[in-house]
């Protein structure tokens, strides 16, 4: 299970040959989505910052084919001679600086000033008679808190003029190049049928909203329901949303996220077949991998690299898949310039992976983050042998079902504790507690559950629950009119997690007229208690509540036939 490796027995040349065999036989899936998001930029540039920085940047940009240069300065006015393009300058007061807001993307940036009356002034309309600016060059070094992006959208460039002297030429050149039409992939697709975000007016899972560093995901509030939407112009393919989504409602379009999982398992099988030993899966970005190659870095043969657009595109489910497929270790290669929310997301995913491994009886050190300069850790042989040499295959397309296959394999290979283990806050693992005394089996929880975790009893009044499918969204808890359900977070490392059990059941209440079972005894009793003083059910009419829907209607018509004015007395 956690056997130590005998280092002297490892043949690196054989591992290198096995790794090359894998690369030749099986390609890592890449995003092949047609470029169906198009930015249109005409070259109207907005510059923000202190007068000296803005002045120097504007001088470099003048005469470079831009449509206009609009300069908003924070201290004093800018006085530059007009060149080939219009030059507009405006000084922002301290109050205006606090009211400035910028939203949008390349070819569509809206810069507005909030007004005291609640309206907002569109600066593009006021200064250049257009609805939007095309490009924003922010030279304020954070002094202007104009947007909340950790990962700025295309067309929004930041430059600290004094501190980034070496980068000035490249950034300013990028500004001049952002004129024309630009295409990029529409990275993700959303399946609202699987989404656990909202139901019946209640908001449940918000994991994708919490982890997107580009603020590309929003909750659209409708009259009854709310839904998740991804702005394709802001989305930059970081992938943390698809890794955080517990149901698979968000996934890459092409390739689908599950293809990465299939490829990991296939790679490890091919590596073993080619004679490779103690494989280590390293998740690394394309850019980092190219930088290593350019620097002449060659990793040992036991390191198999899984190249990603960004590290968020693979979460703990993918890492655990690698271990369950025969990897000795999983290493995630961090890089410079990661948005804070992406870093926090990876730390959270690592915490979840470690908790699951510990619960299933495995060494948490099998999954680790690598710092940028950790060359020794990057190339080191793993300290433990692989958990298995048997291939892992998936017959289910559903993300949660696939994860359950991985966890079941790890349980077989380990020593599950049989207890419930605490998980990091927000993890999609746990059960529910149902108060049998309060539950009336109305099944509001079942209709709101986004997964098959909760089910009714069919012809028998009952509520059943399968913990393996529960993503702890909380929609059942919010939907219950009797407050009979509470969530029980934590991973249950026991066979009961994979077994559906009855939470509550009652005998059916049979119609007093025809004998048809139509409700539970507790439901009928509750309704009778609540309607006891209603004039419509006064006297003998109260017995209608003990009838099925058909007999109840028949009884009403019989009463009206006997006494046509009976309804007027209510």
XYZ file of C-alpha atoms in Angstrom, residues 73-489:
417
model
C -4.693 61.827 -14.869
C -4.867 61.777 -11.090
C -2.788 64.839 -10.187
C -2.326 67.499 -12.870
C -3.218 68.262 -16.441
C -1.316 66.871 -19.415
C -0.223 69.206 -22.154
C 0.913 67.377 -25.291
C 0.905 68.589 -28.885
C -1.657 66.809 -31.062
C -0.173 64.348 -33.545
C -1.970 62.196 -36.105
C -4.727 61.047 -33.737
C -7.105 62.978 -31.444
C -5.651 63.617 -27.994
C -8.054 64.154 -25.072
C -6.902 64.973 -21.537
C -8.918 65.176 -18.336
C -7.885 65.515 -14.678
C -9.865 63.468 -12.162
C -10.542 64.973 -8.758
C -10.036 62.843 -5.667
C -13.792 62.307 -5.444
C -14.040 61.332 -9.123
C -11.181 58.870 -8.707
C -13.155 57.059 -6.007
C -16.211 56.935 -8.292
C -14.421 55.661 -11.406
C -15.302 52.168 -12.579
C -14.150 50.192 -15.618
C -15.818 47.046 -16.945
C -15.659 45.127 -20.198
C -13.022 43.707 -22.491
C -10.990 44.390 -25.622
C -13.113 46.542 -27.926
C -15.753 47.103 -25.253
C -14.482 48.850 -22.114
C -17.036 51.054 -20.362
C -15.484 53.692 -18.118
C -18.077 55.355 -15.894
C -18.212 57.860 -13.055
C -20.892 57.214 -10.450
C -23.019 60.314 -9.789
C -24.549 61.462 -6.521
C -28.066 61.039 -7.943
C -27.438 57.336 -8.627
C -26.808 57.720 -12.361
C -23.432 57.239 -14.015
C -21.515 59.264 -16.586
C -20.137 57.331 -19.562
C -16.691 58.847 -20.105
C -16.331 57.474 -23.641
C -19.510 59.263 -24.671
C -18.513 62.433 -22.871
C -14.929 62.597 -24.152
C -14.757 60.860 -27.558
C -18.449 60.498 -28.474
C -18.329 56.684 -28.471
C -19.988 54.133 -26.222
C -16.756 52.370 -25.271
C -12.976 52.476 -25.281
C -11.146 49.661 -27.054
C -7.977 49.347 -24.955
C -7.089 50.449 -21.416
C -3.521 51.131 -20.290
C -3.501 51.385 -16.481
C -0.411 53.215 -15.238
C -1.846 53.994 -11.791
C -0.007 51.139 -9.990
C -3.143 50.304 -8.008
C -3.880 53.876 -6.910
C -7.098 53.734 -8.923
C -9.250 50.866 -7.713
C -11.263 50.774 -10.925
C -11.921 47.020 -11.242
C -11.845 43.840 -9.147
C -10.105 41.593 -11.690
C -7.293 39.400 -10.467
C -6.852 38.306 -14.065
C -7.527 41.348 -16.269
C -9.530 40.777 -19.450
C -7.977 40.969 -22.927
C -7.212 44.575 -23.777
C -6.597 45.741 -20.190
C -2.855 46.285 -19.702
C -1.082 47.289 -16.505
C 2.324 48.941 -16.320
C 4.240 50.461 -13.410
C 6.137 53.071 -15.424
C 8.993 53.649 -12.990
C 9.386 50.110 -11.639
C 8.940 48.194 -14.908
C 11.318 50.058 -17.160
C 12.409 46.834 -18.862
C 8.803 45.972 -19.767
C 7.785 49.391 -21.095
C 8.564 48.772 -24.756
C 6.780 45.406 -24.886
C 3.636 46.677 -23.131
C 3.380 49.782 -25.308
C 3.969 47.683 -28.414
C 1.099 45.425 -27.281
C -1.172 48.486 -27.087
C -0.470 49.380 -30.717
C -1.015 45.800 -31.837
C -4.511 45.578 -30.291
C -6.238 47.075 -33.313
C -8.383 44.927 -35.595
C -10.299 41.661 -35.116
C -9.108 38.973 -32.715
C -10.558 35.489 -32.227
C -10.283 33.116 -29.291
C -11.983 29.861 -28.240
C -15.205 29.777 -26.300
C -13.563 27.561 -23.706
C -16.462 26.256 -21.634
C -19.992 25.012 -21.848
C -22.616 24.923 -19.093
C -25.169 22.151 -18.630
C -27.894 23.748 -16.513
C -29.570 20.372 -15.952
C -26.570 19.303 -13.858
C -25.987 22.641 -12.137
C -26.464 22.711 -8.347
C -26.486 26.506 -8.142
C -30.187 27.217 -7.731
C -33.606 25.616 -7.455
C -37.046 26.912 -6.470
C -35.638 30.322 -5.670
C -32.961 28.946 -3.338
C -29.248 29.385 -4.006
C -27.041 26.375 -3.365
C -23.594 25.726 -4.824
C -21.445 28.785 -5.624
C -18.073 27.050 -6.041
C -17.463 28.215 -9.627
C -18.324 31.805 -8.692
C -15.886 31.688 -5.787
C -12.834 30.523 -7.760
C -12.919 32.415 -11.083
C -10.034 34.928 -11.082
C -11.343 36.643 -14.232
C -14.811 37.377 -12.780
C -16.234 35.816 -15.933
C -18.945 33.863 -14.093
C -22.105 35.453 -12.786
C -25.355 34.375 -11.195
C -28.237 35.621 -13.328
C -31.260 36.226 -11.117
C -34.611 35.406 -12.708
C -38.101 35.860 -11.321
C -38.147 32.302 -9.981
C -34.779 30.728 -10.726
C -31.224 31.927 -10.987
C -28.615 30.395 -13.250
C -24.903 30.411 -13.902
C -23.589 32.208 -16.984
C -20.013 32.487 -18.265
C -19.067 35.594 -20.236
C -17.023 34.181 -23.139
C -15.283 37.548 -23.662
C -13.957 37.585 -20.082
C -13.238 33.850 -19.744
C -9.560 33.060 -20.234
C -9.630 29.292 -19.801
C -8.076 29.093 -16.327
C -10.185 26.008 -15.667
C -10.637 26.330 -11.908
C -14.416 26.494 -12.362
C -14.606 23.139 -14.122
C -12.385 21.572 -11.455
C -14.422 23.119 -8.630
C -17.794 22.118 -10.124
C -18.843 18.917 -8.301
C -21.433 17.778 -10.841
C -19.692 18.425 -14.159
C -22.158 21.172 -15.106
C -19.196 23.276 -16.308
C -16.604 21.636 -18.509
C -14.218 22.357 -21.335
C -15.941 22.187 -24.714
C -13.234 20.468 -26.732
C -11.729 18.400 -25.340
C -14.244 17.543 -22.652
C -12.723 17.468 -19.178
C -13.205 13.725 -18.903
C -10.827 13.177 -21.826
C -7.973 14.438 -19.650
C -8.940 11.823 -17.065
C -9.043 9.059 -19.675
C -5.671 10.138 -21.057
C -4.014 10.056 -17.624
C -5.113 6.472 -17.082
C -4.089 5.455 -20.617
C -0.680 7.113 -20.304
C 0.158 5.242 -17.123
C -0.883 1.917 -18.631
C 1.259 2.572 -21.722
C 4.204 3.605 -19.537
C 4.062 0.329 -17.618
C 3.656 -1.684 -20.826
C 6.826 -0.042 -22.161
C 8.784 -1.106 -19.082
C 8.644 2.145 -17.128
C 8.760 2.179 -13.329
C 7.603 4.492 -10.508
C 5.949 7.128 -12.745
C 5.328 10.604 -11.342
C 2.605 12.695 -13.002
C 3.537 16.374 -13.075
C 0.807 18.887 -13.922
C 2.387 21.945 -15.537
C 1.277 24.780 -17.817
C 2.227 24.853 -21.490
C 4.105 28.112 -20.917
C 6.142 26.708 -18.016
C 6.986 23.603 -19.999
C 8.133 25.652 -22.986
C 10.256 27.825 -20.690
C 11.956 24.712 -19.276
C 12.706 23.411 -22.737
C 14.066 26.774 -23.838
C 16.351 26.725 -20.797
C 17.600 23.258 -21.754
C 16.027 21.544 -18.747
C 15.443 17.805 -19.186
C 13.603 15.992 -16.424
C 14.339 12.383 -15.416
C 12.500 9.566 -17.156
C 10.067 8.895 -14.322
C 8.520 12.396 -14.707
C 5.518 12.391 -17.064
C 4.237 15.898 -17.795
C 0.539 16.663 -18.230
C 0.484 20.080 -19.987
C -2.424 22.377 -19.134
C -3.607 25.765 -20.334
C -3.598 26.697 -16.648
C -3.206 24.653 -13.459
C -6.843 25.157 -12.496
C -7.868 22.862 -15.360
C -7.071 19.817 -13.195
C -8.311 19.424 -9.635
C -8.093 16.764 -6.958
C -10.297 14.360 -8.922
C -7.706 14.283 -11.724
C -4.802 13.981 -9.273
C -6.455 11.065 -7.482
C -7.177 9.460 -10.859
C -3.439 9.404 -11.526
C -2.738 7.637 -8.209
C -5.571 5.159 -8.741
C -4.151 4.434 -12.217
C -0.664 3.606 -10.982
C 1.271 6.855 -10.498
C 3.607 6.857 -7.518
C 3.129 10.574 -6.944
C 1.417 13.626 -8.365
C 3.248 16.943 -8.451
C 1.710 20.282 -9.395
C 4.282 22.734 -10.762
C 3.435 26.285 -9.667
C 4.553 29.298 -11.699
C 5.063 33.022 -11.237
C 2.211 35.454 -11.679
C -0.614 33.174 -10.541
C -3.806 35.074 -9.571
C -4.478 34.897 -5.807
C -7.774 33.074 -6.284
C -6.084 30.407 -8.398
C -3.405 29.923 -5.737
C -6.075 29.671 -3.037
C -8.030 27.221 -5.172
C -5.031 24.913 -5.593
C -4.308 25.027 -1.858
C -7.933 24.078 -1.180
C -7.787 21.238 -3.694
C -4.562 19.958 -2.113
C -6.213 20.033 1.323
C -9.146 18.006 -0.022
C -6.844 15.479 -1.707
C -4.797 15.022 1.452
C -7.914 14.545 3.593
C -9.276 11.912 1.212
C -5.979 10.039 1.052
C -5.705 10.002 4.840
C -9.306 8.764 5.192
C -8.624 5.929 2.738
C -5.377 4.892 4.405
C -2.808 6.406 2.031
C 0.158 8.710 2.486
C -0.846 12.317 1.830
C 2.691 13.035 0.561
C 1.761 11.346 -2.722
C 0.279 14.671 -3.892
C 2.277 17.880 -3.500
C 2.704 21.391 -4.839
C 6.093 22.336 -6.279
C 7.364 25.887 -5.899
C 8.853 27.637 -8.932
C 12.483 26.985 -7.995
C 12.106 23.527 -6.430
C 14.353 21.709 -8.899
C 15.372 19.039 -6.415
C 11.778 18.156 -5.526
C 10.782 18.310 -9.191
C 13.300 15.682 -10.308
C 13.432 13.517 -7.164
C 12.475 9.869 -7.307
C 9.230 9.180 -5.451
C 9.653 7.729 -1.977
C 6.761 5.268 -2.426
C 5.939 2.622 -5.007
C 2.752 2.859 -7.113
C -0.452 1.719 -5.452
C -1.370 -0.520 -8.374
C -0.348 -1.783 -11.786
C -3.900 -2.531 -12.895
C -5.481 -0.230 -15.485
C -8.394 1.974 -14.523
C -11.282 2.465 -16.947
C -14.438 4.553 -16.793
C -17.822 3.522 -18.158
C -19.625 6.635 -16.924
C -19.567 10.072 -18.585
C -20.803 11.767 -15.388
C -18.086 13.562 -13.412
C -19.336 12.520 -9.966
C -19.752 8.890 -11.010
C -16.185 8.885 -12.339
C -14.886 10.347 -9.103
C -16.691 7.613 -7.181
C -14.935 5.000 -9.344
C -11.581 6.563 -8.419
C -12.423 6.695 -4.711
C -13.631 3.094 -4.768
C -10.328 2.006 -6.347
C -8.349 3.906 -3.707
C -10.479 2.323 -0.987
C -9.683 -1.150 -2.365
C -5.969 -0.322 -2.408
C -5.919 1.243 1.058
C -7.290 0.800 4.529
C -10.373 3.026 4.912
C -10.939 4.155 8.487
C -14.672 3.420 8.496
C -15.296 6.843 10.034
C -16.384 10.275 8.842
C -13.434 12.566 8.261
C -13.502 16.330 8.390
C -12.947 18.012 5.035
C -11.966 21.595 4.186
C -14.899 23.974 4.304
C -16.866 23.938 1.064
C -15.792 20.454 -0.022
C -18.469 18.527 -1.917
C -18.521 15.539 0.439
C -20.967 14.718 3.195
C -24.319 13.314 4.200
C -27.591 14.608 5.587
C -29.561 14.098 8.766
C -33.332 13.775 8.466
C -35.564 14.442 11.471
C -38.143 11.670 11.164
C -40.461 13.371 13.615
C -40.615 16.502 11.451
C -40.424 14.982 7.946
C -43.786 14.639 6.186
C -42.334 13.061 3.016
C -43.473 15.966 0.868
C -40.383 15.300 -1.302
C -39.586 18.970 -1.848
C -35.994 17.945 -1.175
C -36.110 15.331 -3.941
C -37.399 17.777 -6.536
C -34.645 20.264 -5.636
C -31.735 17.807 -5.473
C -29.525 18.295 -8.580
C -28.036 14.778 -8.366
C -29.538 11.308 -7.757
C -28.556 11.568 -4.064
C -32.167 11.925 -2.848
C -34.985 9.794 -4.214
C -38.590 9.077 -3.315
C -39.788 5.600 -2.523
C -41.830 5.131 -5.690
C -45.140 3.539 -4.690
C -44.096 3.519 -1.040
C -43.937 6.761 0.986
C -40.199 6.938 1.680
C -37.115 9.092 1.281
C -33.817 7.449 0.361
C -30.285 8.882 0.222
C -27.004 7.898 -1.445
C -24.121 9.818 0.106
C -21.713 9.138 -2.758
C -23.838 11.385 -4.999
C -24.304 14.236 -2.494
C -22.376 17.426 -3.349
C -23.427 19.355 -0.225
C -25.095 22.149 -2.185
C -27.670 22.661 0.569
C -30.686 22.972 -1.743
C -32.517 20.154 0.055
C -31.952 21.822 3.421
C -33.313 25.134 2.138
C -36.267 23.573 0.321
C -37.579 21.552 3.273
C -40.700 23.321 4.607
C -40.432 21.490 7.936
C -36.710 22.226 8.532
C -36.251 18.475 8.864
C -32.945 18.265 6.946
C -29.478 19.329 8.063
C -26.225 18.796 6.200
C -23.483 16.630 7.688
C -20.205 17.645 6.003
